[in-house]
Amino acid sequence: LGERVAQQVEHPACSQMEIHPPCRRCAEGKHNLCENSGQRPLAAQHPGAGFSPFMVMHRSQPFRIPEALSDDAAVLLEPTAVCVRGVLRRTPGPGDRVLVVGSGTLGLLTLATGKALQPEAEVYVSVRHGFQAEQAERMGARGVFLGRQAVYREAERICGARLISAPLGNRILMGGFDLVYDTVGSDASLGDSLRWARAGGAVVLIGINLKPGAFDYTPVWHQEVDLIGPFCYGREAGGETTFGIAARLLAEKRIRVDGLITHRFPLREYRAAIRAFLSKEKSKAIKIVLEHV
């Protein structure tokens, strides 16, 4: 009673559905890849959630927050775990030129995670707003691109790439970034990300598009770009959980979250919080916290 916890299993897996024996993926600790997902309804259909004063979780879901983590760091533990999972799916090497597409909470935490797991990588960030550029620079970005046009323009200089233009407005960088993390996940951002990666490079899709349309995946086959899709968090190589790795990186200050929480609202003012979220250029919001007060 009174302990701080975070929910580390978002989607029902064998342990939450109490299926025995568990599927192959759950037996490996990869509950995010459960092969039985959706087979059996939960006894309690998620009564309560993050906006409510109480919520119900299966006993396997709570992750105990280490005492070394402040409340603010604990709030950012779950998105940090998402970014840790993504970076571990394809970790940059020393000297790699890395591009993070997007500069919201996931983008900035991906920047911090990449720098924490490979300090010798050159990590650049594509941003939409000036205040995001300032935060990215504070968090260690080697360079910041304001808008997609700047990426095409500056990558020629940074990567020694060659920009090729084609009919109908198509463009591609020949010799772009070694690794691209797309934390936006839209059709447009993914299409650009594939064109910003060098031949034989990789794009890691950390952002999720719940209404995908169509995009040109030509670079996947023409340039042999690997497209990698991490999903949430689970157990990583070596046996440690993604949440455990994220908590350790935060506790050791290898990932610093200073300045990421920009707004706090009491829960009753949720409409104002949504307005701040939807008008980031005006509000300069990055991470918004609702508080039960």
PDB file of C-alpha atoms in Angstrom:
ATOM      1  CA  LEU A   1       0.000   0.000   0.000  1.00  0.00           C
ATOM      2  CA  GLY A   2       1.319   3.419  -0.919  1.00  0.00           C
ATOM      3  CA  GLU A   3       4.033   2.150  -3.273  1.00  0.00           C
ATOM      4  CA  ARG A   4       4.654   3.896  -6.572  1.00  0.00           C
ATOM      5  CA  VAL A   5       4.151   1.650  -9.594  1.00  0.00           C
ATOM      6  CA  ALA A   6       3.940   1.874 -13.361  1.00  0.00           C
ATOM      7  CA  GLN A   7       2.041  -0.440 -15.677  1.00  0.00           C
ATOM      8  CA  GLN A   8       4.607  -2.415 -17.670  1.00  0.00           C
ATOM      9  CA  VAL A   9       2.340  -4.789 -19.626  1.00  0.00           C
ATOM     10  CA  GLU A  10       0.001  -2.727 -21.757  1.00  0.00           C
ATOM     11  CA  HIS A  11      -1.612  -5.428 -23.886  1.00  0.00           C
ATOM     12  CA  PRO A  12      -3.135  -8.653 -22.491  1.00  0.00           C
ATOM     13  CA  ALA A  13      -0.640 -11.511 -22.686  1.00  0.00           C
ATOM     14  CA  CYS A  14      -0.599 -15.076 -21.388  1.00  0.00           C
ATOM     15  CA  SER A  15       0.169 -14.017 -17.815  1.00  0.00           C
ATOM     16  CA  GLN A  16      -2.764 -11.566 -17.659  1.00  0.00           C
ATOM     17  CA  MET A  17      -5.123 -14.079 -19.297  1.00  0.00           C
ATOM     18  CA  GLU A  18      -3.659 -16.802 -17.036  1.00  0.00           C
ATOM     19  CA  ILE A  19      -2.995 -19.155 -19.937  1.00  0.00           C
ATOM     20  CA  HIS A  20      -0.767 -22.102 -19.008  1.00  0.00           C
ATOM     21  CA  PRO A  21       1.560 -23.051 -20.472  1.00  0.00           C
ATOM     22  CA  PRO A  22       2.373 -19.666 -21.982  1.00  0.00           C
ATOM     23  CA  CYS A  23       3.038 -19.215 -25.677  1.00  0.00           C
ATOM     24  CA  ARG A  24       6.595 -19.280 -27.001  1.00  0.00           C
ATOM     25  CA  ARG A  25       7.003 -15.501 -26.944  1.00  0.00           C
ATOM     26  CA  CYS A  26       5.663 -15.065 -23.409  1.00  0.00           C
ATOM     27  CA  ALA A  27       7.910 -17.900 -22.206  1.00  0.00           C
ATOM     28  CA  GLU A  28      10.822 -15.806 -23.499  1.00  0.00           C
ATOM     29  CA  GLY A  29       9.545 -12.797 -21.557  1.00  0.00           C
ATOM     30  CA  LYS A  30       8.372 -11.064 -24.724  1.00  0.00           C
ATOM     31  CA  HIS A  31       4.820 -10.440 -23.565  1.00  0.00           C
ATOM     32  CA  ASN A  32       4.481  -7.668 -26.140  1.00  0.00           C
ATOM     33  CA  LEU A  33       4.605 -10.367 -28.841  1.00  0.00           C
ATOM     34  CA  CYS A  34       2.116 -12.743 -27.208  1.00  0.00           C
ATOM     35  CA  GLU A  35       0.739 -15.270 -29.681  1.00  0.00           C
ATOM     36  CA  ASN A  36      -2.449 -15.730 -27.644  1.00  0.00           C
ATOM     37  CA  SER A  37      -3.325 -12.059 -27.511  1.00  0.00           C
ATOM     38  CA  GLY A  38      -7.071 -11.533 -27.784  1.00  0.00           C
ATOM     39  CA  GLN A  39      -8.010 -15.205 -27.349  1.00  0.00           C
ATOM     40  CA  ARG A  40      -9.513 -14.909 -23.906  1.00  0.00           C
ATOM     41  CA  PRO A  41     -11.316 -11.886 -22.450  1.00  0.00           C
ATOM     42  CA  LEU A  42     -10.012 -10.523 -19.194  1.00  0.00           C
ATOM     43  CA  ALA A  43     -12.203 -11.024 -16.158  1.00  0.00           C
ATOM     44  CA  ALA A  44     -12.112  -7.287 -15.565  1.00  0.00           C
ATOM     45  CA  GLN A  45     -12.219  -5.131 -18.689  1.00  0.00           C
ATOM     46  CA  HIS A  46      -9.696  -2.516 -17.533  1.00  0.00           C
ATOM     47  CA  PRO A  47     -11.851  -0.815 -14.879  1.00  0.00           C
ATOM     48  CA  GLY A  48     -10.242   2.534 -14.339  1.00  0.00           C
ATOM     49  CA  ALA A  49      -7.299   4.001 -16.195  1.00  0.00           C
ATOM     50  CA  GLY A  50      -4.657   6.702 -15.937  1.00  0.00           C
ATOM     51  CA  PHE A  51      -7.204   9.507 -15.633  1.00  0.00           C
ATOM     52  CA  SER A  52      -9.075   7.864 -12.760  1.00  0.00           C
ATOM     53  CA  PRO A  53      -8.190   7.845  -9.043  1.00  0.00           C
ATOM     54  CA  PHE A  54      -8.100   4.027  -9.023  1.00  0.00           C
ATOM     55  CA  MET A  55      -7.473   1.318 -11.592  1.00  0.00           C
ATOM     56  CA  VAL A  56      -7.202  -2.466 -11.617  1.00  0.00           C
ATOM     57  CA  MET A  57      -4.194  -4.377 -12.934  1.00  0.00           C
ATOM     58  CA  HIS A  58      -3.248  -8.024 -13.044  1.00  0.00           C
ATOM     59  CA  ARG A  59      -0.628  -8.860 -10.409  1.00  0.00           C
ATOM     60  CA  SER A  60       1.957  -9.344 -13.172  1.00  0.00           C
ATOM     61  CA  GLN A  61       1.591  -5.814 -14.519  1.00  0.00           C
ATOM     62  CA  PRO A  62       2.831  -3.358 -11.854  1.00  0.00           C
ATOM     63  CA  PHE A  63       6.487  -2.311 -12.016  1.00  0.00           C
ATOM     64  CA  ARG A  64       7.768  -0.971  -8.710  1.00  0.00           C
ATOM     65  CA  ILE A  65       9.299   2.492  -9.158  1.00  0.00           C
ATOM     66  CA  PRO A  66      12.843   2.595  -7.707  1.00  0.00           C
ATOM     67  CA  GLU A  67      13.302   5.056  -4.840  1.00  0.00           C
ATOM     68  CA  ALA A  68      16.059   6.784  -6.815  1.00  0.00           C
ATOM     69  CA  LEU A  69      13.514   8.030  -9.369  1.00  0.00           C
ATOM     70  CA  SER A  70      11.708  11.290  -8.764  1.00  0.00           C
ATOM     71  CA  ASP A  71       7.989  11.468  -9.466  1.00  0.00           C
ATOM     72  CA  ASP A  72       8.728  13.366 -12.684  1.00  0.00           C
ATOM     73  CA  ALA A  73      11.143  10.683 -13.867  1.00  0.00           C
ATOM     74  CA  ALA A  74       8.577   8.027 -12.925  1.00  0.00           C
ATOM     75  CA  VAL A  75       5.965   9.762 -15.110  1.00  0.00           C
ATOM     76  CA  LEU A  76       8.390   9.480 -18.027  1.00  0.00           C
ATOM     77  CA  LEU A  77       9.381   5.868 -17.354  1.00  0.00           C
ATOM     78  CA  GLU A  78       6.855   4.299 -19.752  1.00  0.00           C
ATOM     79  CA  PRO A  79       7.710   6.456 -22.800  1.00  0.00           C
ATOM     80  CA  THR A  80      11.393   6.004 -21.977  1.00  0.00           C
ATOM     81  CA  ALA A  81      10.878   2.223 -22.083  1.00  0.00           C
ATOM     82  CA  VAL A  82       9.271   2.565 -25.530  1.00  0.00           C
ATOM     83  CA  CYS A  83      12.363   4.425 -26.753  1.00  0.00           C
ATOM     84  CA  VAL A  84      14.770   1.977 -25.104  1.00  0.00           C
ATOM     85  CA  ARG A  85      13.006  -0.868 -26.891  1.00  0.00           C
ATOM     86  CA  GLY A  86      13.315   0.945 -30.202  1.00  0.00           C
ATOM     87  CA  VAL A  87      16.998   1.801 -29.809  1.00  0.00           C
ATOM     88  CA  LEU A  88      17.851  -1.721 -28.664  1.00  0.00           C
ATOM     89  CA  ARG A  89      16.172  -3.129 -31.776  1.00  0.00           C
ATOM     90  CA  ARG A  90      18.902  -1.385 -33.764  1.00  0.00           C
ATOM     91  CA  THR A  91      21.594   0.304 -31.693  1.00  0.00           C
ATOM     92  CA  PRO A  92      23.949   2.743 -33.406  1.00  0.00           C
ATOM     93  CA  GLY A  93      27.655   2.041 -33.572  1.00  0.00           C
ATOM     94  CA  PRO A  94      30.509   4.431 -32.748  1.00  0.00           C
ATOM     95  CA  GLY A  95      30.634   7.254 -35.265  1.00  0.00           C
ATOM     96  CA  ASP A  96      27.273   6.376 -36.834  1.00  0.00           C
ATOM     97  CA  ARG A  97      25.268   9.311 -38.120  1.00  0.00           C
ATOM     98  CA  VAL A  98      21.792   8.959 -36.658  1.00  0.00           C
ATOM     99  CA  LEU A  99      18.655  10.950 -37.375  1.00  0.00           C
ATOM    100  CA  VAL A 100      15.684  11.154 -35.003  1.00  0.00           C
ATOM    101  CA  VAL A 101      12.541  12.220 -36.845  1.00  0.00           C
ATOM    102  CA  GLY A 102      10.201  14.057 -34.491  1.00  0.00           C
ATOM    103  CA  SER A 103      10.849  16.082 -31.366  1.00  0.00           C
ATOM    104  CA  GLY A 104       7.940  15.386 -29.077  1.00  0.00           C
ATOM    105  CA  THR A 105       8.361  13.314 -25.927  1.00  0.00           C
ATOM    106  CA  LEU A 106       9.259  10.145 -27.850  1.00  0.00           C
ATOM    107  CA  GLY A 107      11.650  11.953 -30.179  1.00  0.00           C
ATOM    108  CA  LEU A 108      13.564  13.683 -27.409  1.00  0.00           C
ATOM    109  CA  LEU A 109      13.696  10.530 -25.280  1.00  0.00           C
ATOM    110  CA  THR A 110      14.941   8.571 -28.308  1.00  0.00           C
ATOM    111  CA  LEU A 111      17.699  11.150 -28.706  1.00  0.00           C
ATOM    112  CA  ALA A 112      18.623  10.753 -25.025  1.00  0.00           C
ATOM    113  CA  THR A 113      18.466   6.951 -25.199  1.00  0.00           C
ATOM    114  CA  GLY A 114      20.633   6.810 -28.304  1.00  0.00           C
ATOM    115  CA  LYS A 115      23.246   9.018 -26.648  1.00  0.00           C
ATOM    116  CA  ALA A 116      23.097   6.948 -23.443  1.00  0.00           C
ATOM    117  CA  LEU A 117      23.568   3.594 -25.191  1.00  0.00           C
ATOM    118  CA  GLN A 118      26.140   4.834 -27.715  1.00  0.00           C
ATOM    119  CA  PRO A 119      27.786   8.125 -26.655  1.00  0.00           C
ATOM    120  CA  GLU A 120      30.056   8.093 -29.706  1.00  0.00           C
ATOM    121  CA  ALA A 121      27.190   8.266 -32.206  1.00  0.00           C
ATOM    122  CA  GLU A 122      26.354  11.552 -33.937  1.00  0.00           C
ATOM    123  CA  VAL A 123      22.648  12.081 -33.286  1.00  0.00           C
ATOM    124  CA  TYR A 124      20.683  14.703 -35.228  1.00  0.00           C
ATOM    125  CA  VAL A 125      17.027  15.635 -34.727  1.00  0.00           C
ATOM    126  CA  SER A 126      14.331  16.878 -37.096  1.00  0.00           C
ATOM    127  CA  VAL A 127      11.974  19.328 -35.336  1.00  0.00           C
ATOM    128  CA  ARG A 128       8.853  21.312 -36.211  1.00  0.00           C
ATOM    129  CA  HIS A 129       9.174  24.204 -33.749  1.00  0.00           C
ATOM    130  CA  GLY A 130      11.983  26.371 -32.448  1.00  0.00           C
ATOM    131  CA  PHE A 131      11.379  25.552 -28.776  1.00  0.00           C
ATOM    132  CA  GLN A 132      11.811  21.862 -29.606  1.00  0.00           C
ATOM    133  CA  ALA A 133      15.163  22.644 -31.226  1.00  0.00           C
ATOM    134  CA  GLU A 134      16.341  24.326 -28.035  1.00  0.00           C
ATOM    135  CA  GLN A 135      15.392  21.292 -25.940  1.00  0.00           C
ATOM    136  CA  ALA A 136      17.047  18.886 -28.398  1.00  0.00           C
ATOM    137  CA  GLU A 137      20.267  20.855 -28.210  1.00  0.00           C
ATOM    138  CA  ARG A 138      20.143  20.826 -24.411  1.00  0.00           C
ATOM    139  CA  MET A 139      19.752  17.041 -24.538  1.00  0.00           C
ATOM    140  CA  GLY A 140      22.858  16.565 -26.647  1.00  0.00           C
ATOM    141  CA  ALA A 141      21.792  16.656 -30.303  1.00  0.00           C
ATOM    142  CA  ARG A 142      24.758  17.076 -32.638  1.00  0.00           C
ATOM    143  CA  GLY A 143      22.560  19.157 -34.909  1.00  0.00           C
ATOM    144  CA  VAL A 144      18.919  20.133 -35.382  1.00  0.00           C
ATOM    145  CA  PHE A 145      16.929  20.429 -38.611  1.00  0.00           C
ATOM    146  CA  LEU A 146      13.906  22.714 -38.638  1.00  0.00           C
ATOM    147  CA  GLY A 147      11.539  21.039 -41.102  1.00  0.00           C
ATOM    148  CA  ARG A 148      11.936  18.271 -43.668  1.00  0.00           C
ATOM    149  CA  GLN A 149      13.436  20.516 -46.328  1.00  0.00           C
ATOM    150  CA  ALA A 150      16.373  21.233 -44.039  1.00  0.00           C
ATOM    151  CA  VAL A 151      17.068  17.507 -43.672  1.00  0.00           C
ATOM    152  CA  TYR A 152      17.421  17.025 -47.426  1.00  0.00           C
ATOM    153  CA  ARG A 153      19.569  20.155 -47.668  1.00  0.00           C
ATOM    154  CA  GLU A 154      21.895  19.620 -44.704  1.00  0.00           C
ATOM    155  CA  ALA A 155      22.318  15.850 -45.081  1.00  0.00           C
ATOM    156  CA  GLU A 156      24.382  16.435 -48.208  1.00  0.00           C
ATOM    157  CA  ARG A 157      26.919  18.310 -46.098  1.00  0.00           C
ATOM    158  CA  ILE A 158      26.773  16.152 -42.950  1.00  0.00           C
ATOM    159  CA  CYS A 159      26.724  12.717 -44.568  1.00  0.00           C
ATOM    160  CA  GLY A 160      28.446  13.497 -47.839  1.00  0.00           C
ATOM    161  CA  ALA A 161      25.210  12.419 -49.481  1.00  0.00           C
ATOM    162  CA  ARG A 162      23.992  13.190 -52.967  1.00  0.00           C
ATOM    163  CA  LEU A 163      20.455  14.446 -53.412  1.00  0.00           C
ATOM    164  CA  ILE A 164      18.662  13.020 -56.426  1.00  0.00           C
ATOM    165  CA  SER A 165      15.434  14.593 -57.628  1.00  0.00           C
ATOM    166  CA  ALA A 166      12.914  12.693 -59.742  1.00  0.00           C
ATOM    167  CA  PRO A 167       9.594  13.505 -61.430  1.00  0.00           C
ATOM    168  CA  LEU A 168       6.464  14.220 -59.358  1.00  0.00           C
ATOM    169  CA  GLY A 169       8.507  15.774 -56.564  1.00  0.00           C
ATOM    170  CA  ASN A 170      10.256  12.563 -55.509  1.00  0.00           C
ATOM    171  CA  ARG A 171      13.679  12.898 -53.907  1.00  0.00           C
ATOM    172  CA  ILE A 172      16.163  10.550 -52.290  1.00  0.00           C
ATOM    173  CA  LEU A 173      19.531  10.872 -50.578  1.00  0.00           C
ATOM    174  CA  MET A 174      22.224   8.609 -51.931  1.00  0.00           C
ATOM    175  CA  GLY A 175      24.499   8.036 -48.956  1.00  0.00           C
ATOM    176  CA  GLY A 176      22.297   9.383 -46.148  1.00  0.00           C
ATOM    177  CA  PHE A 177      22.133   8.540 -42.449  1.00  0.00           C
ATOM    178  CA  ASP A 178      23.287   5.181 -41.107  1.00  0.00           C
ATOM    179  CA  LEU A 179      20.207   4.900 -38.914  1.00  0.00           C
ATOM    180  CA  VAL A 180      16.897   6.755 -38.728  1.00  0.00           C
ATOM    181  CA  TYR A 181      14.449   6.577 -35.811  1.00  0.00           C
ATOM    182  CA  ASP A 182      10.977   7.704 -36.907  1.00  0.00           C
ATOM    183  CA  THR A 183       9.098   8.746 -33.759  1.00  0.00           C
ATOM    184  CA  VAL A 184       6.228  10.337 -35.713  1.00  0.00           C
ATOM    185  CA  GLY A 185       5.094   7.292 -37.662  1.00  0.00           C
ATOM    186  CA  SER A 186       2.936   9.054 -40.245  1.00  0.00           C
ATOM    187  CA  ASP A 187       2.882   8.016 -43.885  1.00  0.00           C
ATOM    188  CA  ALA A 188       4.800  11.199 -44.751  1.00  0.00           C
ATOM    189  CA  SER A 189       7.453  10.822 -42.054  1.00  0.00           C
ATOM    190  CA  LEU A 190       8.056   7.160 -42.878  1.00  0.00           C
ATOM    191  CA  GLY A 191       8.316   7.930 -46.573  1.00  0.00           C
ATOM    192  CA  ASP A 192      10.934  10.587 -45.843  1.00  0.00           C
ATOM    193  CA  SER A 193      12.764   8.426 -43.304  1.00  0.00           C
ATOM    194  CA  LEU A 194      13.294   5.668 -45.878  1.00  0.00           C
ATOM    195  CA  ARG A 195      14.778   8.248 -48.252  1.00  0.00           C
ATOM    196  CA  TRP A 196      17.033   9.746 -45.594  1.00  0.00           C
ATOM    197  CA  ALA A 197      18.672   6.398 -44.722  1.00  0.00           C
ATOM    198  CA  ARG A 198      21.738   5.329 -46.681  1.00  0.00           C
ATOM    199  CA  ALA A 199      21.784   2.178 -48.807  1.00  0.00           C
ATOM    200  CA  GLY A 200      22.004  -0.776 -46.436  1.00  0.00           C
ATOM    201  CA  GLY A 201      20.979   1.422 -43.506  1.00  0.00           C
ATOM    202  CA  ALA A 202      17.941   1.048 -41.282  1.00  0.00           C
ATOM    203  CA  VAL A 203      14.773   2.852 -40.253  1.00  0.00           C
ATOM    204  CA  VAL A 204      13.283   2.033 -36.843  1.00  0.00           C
ATOM    205  CA  LEU A 205       9.579   2.890 -36.650  1.00  0.00           C
ATOM    206  CA  ILE A 206       8.963   4.011 -33.051  1.00  0.00           C
ATOM    207  CA  GLY A 207       5.940   6.229 -33.705  1.00  0.00           C
ATOM    208  CA  ILE A 208       2.659   4.495 -34.487  1.00  0.00           C
ATOM    209  CA  ASN A 209       0.129   5.473 -37.139  1.00  0.00           C
ATOM    210  CA  LEU A 210      -3.277   4.049 -36.219  1.00  0.00           C
ATOM    211  CA  LYS A 211      -4.774   5.089 -39.582  1.00  0.00           C
ATOM    212  CA  PRO A 212      -2.095   4.161 -42.128  1.00  0.00           C
ATOM    213  CA  GLY A 213      -2.670   5.066 -45.733  1.00  0.00           C
ATOM    214  CA  ALA A 214      -0.139   4.488 -48.484  1.00  0.00           C
ATOM    215  CA  PHE A 215       3.506   5.363 -48.924  1.00  0.00           C
ATOM    216  CA  ASP A 216       6.240   4.577 -51.423  1.00  0.00           C
ATOM    217  CA  TYR A 217       8.448   1.837 -49.964  1.00  0.00           C
ATOM    218  CA  THR A 218      10.816   1.738 -52.952  1.00  0.00           C
ATOM    219  CA  PRO A 219      13.930   2.385 -50.785  1.00  0.00           C
ATOM    220  CA  VAL A 220      13.248  -0.857 -48.877  1.00  0.00           C
ATOM    221  CA  TRP A 221      14.102  -2.902 -51.963  1.00  0.00           C
ATOM    222  CA  HIS A 222      16.000  -0.460 -54.151  1.00  0.00           C
ATOM    223  CA  GLN A 223      18.434   0.608 -51.405  1.00  0.00           C
ATOM    224  CA  GLU A 224      18.031  -2.474 -49.185  1.00  0.00           C
ATOM    225  CA  VAL A 225      16.999  -0.319 -46.227  1.00  0.00           C
ATOM    226  CA  ASP A 226      15.916  -2.390 -43.217  1.00  0.00           C
ATOM    227  CA  LEU A 227      12.538  -1.321 -41.815  1.00  0.00           C
ATOM    228  CA  ILE A 228      12.254  -2.357 -38.167  1.00  0.00           C
ATOM    229  CA  GLY A 229       9.113  -2.173 -36.054  1.00  0.00           C
ATOM    230  CA  PRO A 230       9.562  -2.367 -32.272  1.00  0.00           C
ATOM    231  CA  PHE A 231       6.419  -2.823 -30.195  1.00  0.00           C
ATOM    232  CA  CYS A 232       6.124  -1.480 -26.654  1.00  0.00           C
ATOM    233  CA  TYR A 233       8.495  -3.293 -24.284  1.00  0.00           C
ATOM    234  CA  GLY A 234       9.284  -6.753 -22.986  1.00  0.00           C
ATOM    235  CA  ARG A 235      12.446  -8.639 -22.003  1.00  0.00           C
ATOM    236  CA  GLU A 236      15.664  -7.731 -23.769  1.00  0.00           C
ATOM    237  CA  ALA A 237      18.790  -9.721 -24.613  1.00  0.00           C
ATOM    238  CA  GLY A 238      20.500 -10.642 -21.358  1.00  0.00           C
ATOM    239  CA  GLY A 239      17.198 -11.158 -19.547  1.00  0.00           C
ATOM    240  CA  GLU A 240      16.557  -7.653 -18.191  1.00  0.00           C
ATOM    241  CA  THR A 241      13.151  -6.121 -18.825  1.00  0.00           C
ATOM    242  CA  THR A 242      12.877  -2.995 -20.935  1.00  0.00           C
ATOM    243  CA  PHE A 243      11.313  -1.210 -17.960  1.00  0.00           C
ATOM    244  CA  GLY A 244      14.237  -2.251 -15.770  1.00  0.00           C
ATOM    245  CA  ILE A 245      16.776  -0.904 -18.274  1.00  0.00           C
ATOM    246  CA  ALA A 246      14.851   2.348 -18.660  1.00  0.00           C
ATOM    247  CA  ALA A 247      14.553   2.793 -14.880  1.00  0.00           C
ATOM    248  CA  ARG A 248      18.294   2.185 -14.455  1.00  0.00           C
ATOM    249  CA  LEU A 249      19.238   4.674 -17.171  1.00  0.00           C
ATOM    250  CA  LEU A 250      16.976   7.282 -15.587  1.00  0.00           C
ATOM    251  CA  ALA A 251      18.242   6.588 -12.059  1.00  0.00           C
ATOM    252  CA  GLU A 252      21.875   6.836 -13.194  1.00  0.00           C
ATOM    253  CA  LYS A 253      21.094  10.136 -14.955  1.00  0.00           C
ATOM    254  CA  ARG A 254      22.343   8.681 -18.218  1.00  0.00           C
ATOM    255  CA  ILE A 255      18.980   9.766 -19.552  1.00  0.00           C
ATOM    256  CA  ARG A 256      18.115  13.203 -18.220  1.00  0.00           C
ATOM    257  CA  VAL A 257      14.533  14.413 -18.464  1.00  0.00           C
ATOM    258  CA  ASP A 258      14.998  17.970 -17.218  1.00  0.00           C
ATOM    259  CA  GLY A 259      12.721  20.304 -19.125  1.00  0.00           C
ATOM    260  CA  LEU A 260      10.564  17.642 -20.763  1.00  0.00           C
ATOM    261  CA  ILE A 261       7.573  18.228 -18.484  1.00  0.00           C
ATOM    262  CA  THR A 262       6.474  21.694 -19.540  1.00  0.00           C
ATOM    263  CA  HIS A 263       2.877  21.859 -18.312  1.00  0.00           C
ATOM    264  CA  ARG A 264       0.908  20.600 -15.324  1.00  0.00           C
ATOM    265  CA  PHE A 265      -2.856  20.736 -14.996  1.00  0.00           C
ATOM    266  CA  PRO A 266      -5.232  19.494 -12.328  1.00  0.00           C
ATOM    267  CA  LEU A 267      -7.386  16.737 -13.786  1.00  0.00           C
ATOM    268  CA  ARG A 268     -10.494  18.943 -13.752  1.00  0.00           C
ATOM    269  CA  GLU A 269      -8.744  21.228 -16.280  1.00  0.00           C
ATOM    270  CA  TYR A 270      -8.227  18.472 -18.821  1.00  0.00           C
ATOM    271  CA  ARG A 271      -9.786  20.590 -21.575  1.00  0.00           C
ATOM    272  CA  ALA A 272      -7.083  23.210 -21.114  1.00  0.00           C
ATOM    273  CA  ALA A 273      -4.476  20.427 -21.212  1.00  0.00           C
ATOM    274  CA  ILE A 274      -5.856  19.167 -24.522  1.00  0.00           C
ATOM    275  CA  ARG A 275      -5.830  22.693 -25.957  1.00  0.00           C
ATOM    276  CA  ALA A 276      -2.190  23.086 -24.936  1.00  0.00           C
ATOM    277  CA  PHE A 277      -1.373  19.764 -26.580  1.00  0.00           C
ATOM    278  CA  LEU A 278      -3.125  20.678 -29.830  1.00  0.00           C
ATOM    279  CA  SER A 279      -1.495  24.120 -30.078  1.00  0.00           C
ATOM    280  CA  LYS A 280       2.141  23.318 -29.330  1.00  0.00           C
ATOM    281  CA  GLU A 281       3.547  26.193 -31.355  1.00  0.00           C
ATOM    282  CA  LYS A 282       1.691  28.599 -29.073  1.00  0.00           C
ATOM    283  CA  SER A 283       1.881  26.679 -25.775  1.00  0.00           C
ATOM    284  CA  LYS A 284       5.430  25.297 -26.308  1.00  0.00           C
ATOM    285  CA  ALA A 285       4.236  22.038 -24.748  1.00  0.00           C
ATOM    286  CA  ILE A 286       6.347  18.894 -24.746  1.00  0.00           C
ATOM    287  CA  LYS A 287       5.071  16.617 -21.973  1.00  0.00           C
ATOM    288  CA  ILE A 288       1.834  17.531 -20.211  1.00  0.00           C
ATOM    289  CA  VAL A 289       1.026  16.040 -16.809  1.00  0.00           C
ATOM    290  CA  LEU A 290      -2.461  15.777 -15.302  1.00  0.00           C
ATOM    291  CA  GLU A 291      -2.471  15.709 -11.515  1.00  0.00           C
ATOM    292  CA  HIS A 292      -5.036  14.406  -9.034  1.00  0.00           C
ATOM    293  CA  VAL A 293      -5.326  17.321  -6.610  1.00  0.00           C
TER     294      VAL A 293
END
